[in-house]
């Protein structure tokens, strides 16, 4: 599947399916939604009303997608999806990623081979552009689908630039990262898995130092105190030569580490990079990855690759 990023109006796109950033009511609104209904004509709204009178009586839930005719648009279908309203302290990544996965699933059901999508949730729903760009592109890049081309259509220059930059986060490629992993010596892999197997509950429950005044009266910044075993793991963990800053936020795998099991091994190495390099901030990101299951998912994925795929 080819992913392209273009600047333009989504209602001008000659594709099989156009994705609409709708709301749960499916009855129209502003932004992309307004533009699609205006240009597509009343046939779209009629079909939305029928869906509401039928199995979508309660509206379309966030993260799901449903198709209608495209009316007068130069496309065959409109796939309506509802993005999350960005909310601090909540999982925004999961539902936004779901919009992209579900839209492609519906496109597959329809038999659509070319699909144009907008920057879902980044308008009225206030999703920060940069994170949305990574979530959107990574999710699309990792989707299993029969669609040949997905085209992200960005309305303004800033959104276009952000998405275009985010696309570079797919560099180095999976194959390049896997080559790096092949160069890791045998004994290093064995050491890693032995360390991981020997992890205790105490290793995972790390403590904090600092936060107090030293002799000079200076308050030292708090820092995590890891066990020897955790530090050895820190050193033993192979990571990728990835642009880890791009992996820090907006990475769907950070909120859904279980998905790593079905992802290329390169993603495990990239995510390891986030935690290893991220630890330079001394904010306990490495230790927390052992508490929330991320590190177990990373090591399990590396182990499967080492045992059966290499
Ligand atoms: N083509 C491509 N992108 C567009 C277009 C267009 N014609 N028009 C706007 N955008 P938004 P949301 C960009 O607000 O954040 C509606 O009222 C826009 O610059 O359309 O998911 C719905 O009914 C922005 O980057 O969608 C919902 O109530 C992006 O599309 C609510 O807004 C998404 O902005 C959904 O909010």
Short mmCIF file of C-alpha atoms and ligand atoms in Angstrom, two decimals, residues 8-12 20-25 27-36 38 81-84 117-127 129 153-156 159 163, ligand 1:
data_model
loop_
_atom_site.label_atom_id
_atom_site.label_comp_id
_atom_site.label_asym_id
_atom_site.label_seq_id
_atom_site.Cartn_x
_atom_site.Cartn_y
_atom_site.Cartn_z
CA UNK A 8 -5.81 20.13 -1.10
CA UNK A 9 -9.54 19.88 -0.64
CA UNK A 10 -10.79 16.38 0.04
CA UNK A 11 -13.95 16.97 -2.00
CA UNK A 12 -11.79 17.35 -5.15
CA UNK A 20 -15.35 12.04 6.41
CA UNK A 21 -14.42 13.38 9.88
CA UNK A 22 -18.03 13.27 11.06
CA UNK A 23 -19.70 13.43 14.46
CA UNK A 24 -21.75 10.69 16.11
CA UNK A 25 -25.06 12.13 14.85
CA UNK A 27 -26.26 14.52 10.38
CA UNK A 28 -23.60 16.96 9.24
CA UNK A 29 -21.54 19.76 10.73
CA UNK A 30 -18.72 22.14 9.84
CA UNK A 31 -15.16 21.52 8.59
CA UNK A 32 -14.62 18.53 6.29
CA UNK A 33 -18.07 17.22 7.17
CA UNK A 34 -19.74 20.41 5.98
CA UNK A 35 -17.68 20.49 2.79
CA UNK A 36 -18.49 16.86 1.92
CA UNK A 38 -22.28 20.59 0.52
CA UNK A 81 -15.86 8.03 10.98
CA UNK A 82 -15.96 9.84 14.32
CA UNK A 83 -12.68 11.00 15.81
CA UNK A 84 -12.14 11.63 19.51
CA UNK A 117 -8.55 10.73 4.29
CA UNK A 118 -8.49 14.08 6.11
CA UNK A 119 -6.59 14.92 9.31
CA UNK A 120 -9.35 13.50 11.51
CA UNK A 121 -9.95 15.29 14.85
CA UNK A 122 -7.43 18.09 14.19
CA UNK A 123 -10.05 20.79 13.59
CA UNK A 124 -13.08 21.32 15.80
CA UNK A 125 -12.00 18.33 17.93
CA UNK A 126 -8.64 20.04 18.75
CA UNK A 127 -6.29 17.05 18.43
CA UNK A 129 -1.52 18.27 14.78
CA UNK A 153 -5.40 15.29 2.16
CA UNK A 154 -4.37 18.31 4.22
CA UNK A 155 -6.23 21.53 3.89
CA UNK A 156 -3.61 24.06 4.95
CA UNK A 159 -1.03 20.54 8.41
CA UNK A 163 2.13 15.24 7.99
N1 LIG B 1 -10.61 19.07 2.81
C1 LIG B 1 -9.61 18.56 3.58
N2 LIG B 1 -9.44 18.93 4.86
C2 LIG B 1 -10.28 19.84 5.38
C3 LIG B 1 -11.35 20.41 4.65
C4 LIG B 1 -11.49 19.99 3.29
N3 LIG B 1 -12.45 20.46 2.52
N4 LIG B 1 -12.01 21.28 5.45
C5 LIG B 1 -11.38 21.26 6.65
N5 LIG B 1 -10.33 20.40 6.62
P1 LIG B 1 -12.71 19.14 11.20
P2 LIG B 1 -12.71 17.22 13.42
C6 LIG B 1 -9.37 20.04 7.68
O1 LIG B 1 -13.07 20.23 12.13
O2 LIG B 1 -11.65 17.95 14.12
C7 LIG B 1 -17.46 18.86 12.18
O3 LIG B 1 -18.37 19.86 12.53
C8 LIG B 1 -9.26 20.94 8.86
O4 LIG B 1 -8.38 22.00 8.57
O5 LIG B 1 -13.42 19.07 9.91
O6 LIG B 1 -12.61 15.72 13.34
C9 LIG B 1 -18.04 17.45 12.39
O7 LIG B 1 -19.41 17.42 12.13
C10 LIG B 1 -8.72 20.03 9.92
O8 LIG B 1 -7.29 19.93 9.83
O9 LIG B 1 -12.93 17.68 11.90
C11 LIG B 1 -17.74 17.18 13.83
O10 LIG B 1 -18.71 17.75 14.67
C12 LIG B 1 -9.28 18.67 9.56
O11 LIG B 1 -9.80 18.82 8.25
C13 LIG B 1 -16.42 17.87 14.05
O12 LIG B 1 -16.35 18.90 13.08
C14 LIG B 1 -10.35 18.16 10.49
O13 LIG B 1 -11.16 19.22 10.96
C15 LIG B 1 -15.25 16.94 13.81
O14 LIG B 1 -14.06 17.60 14.12
#
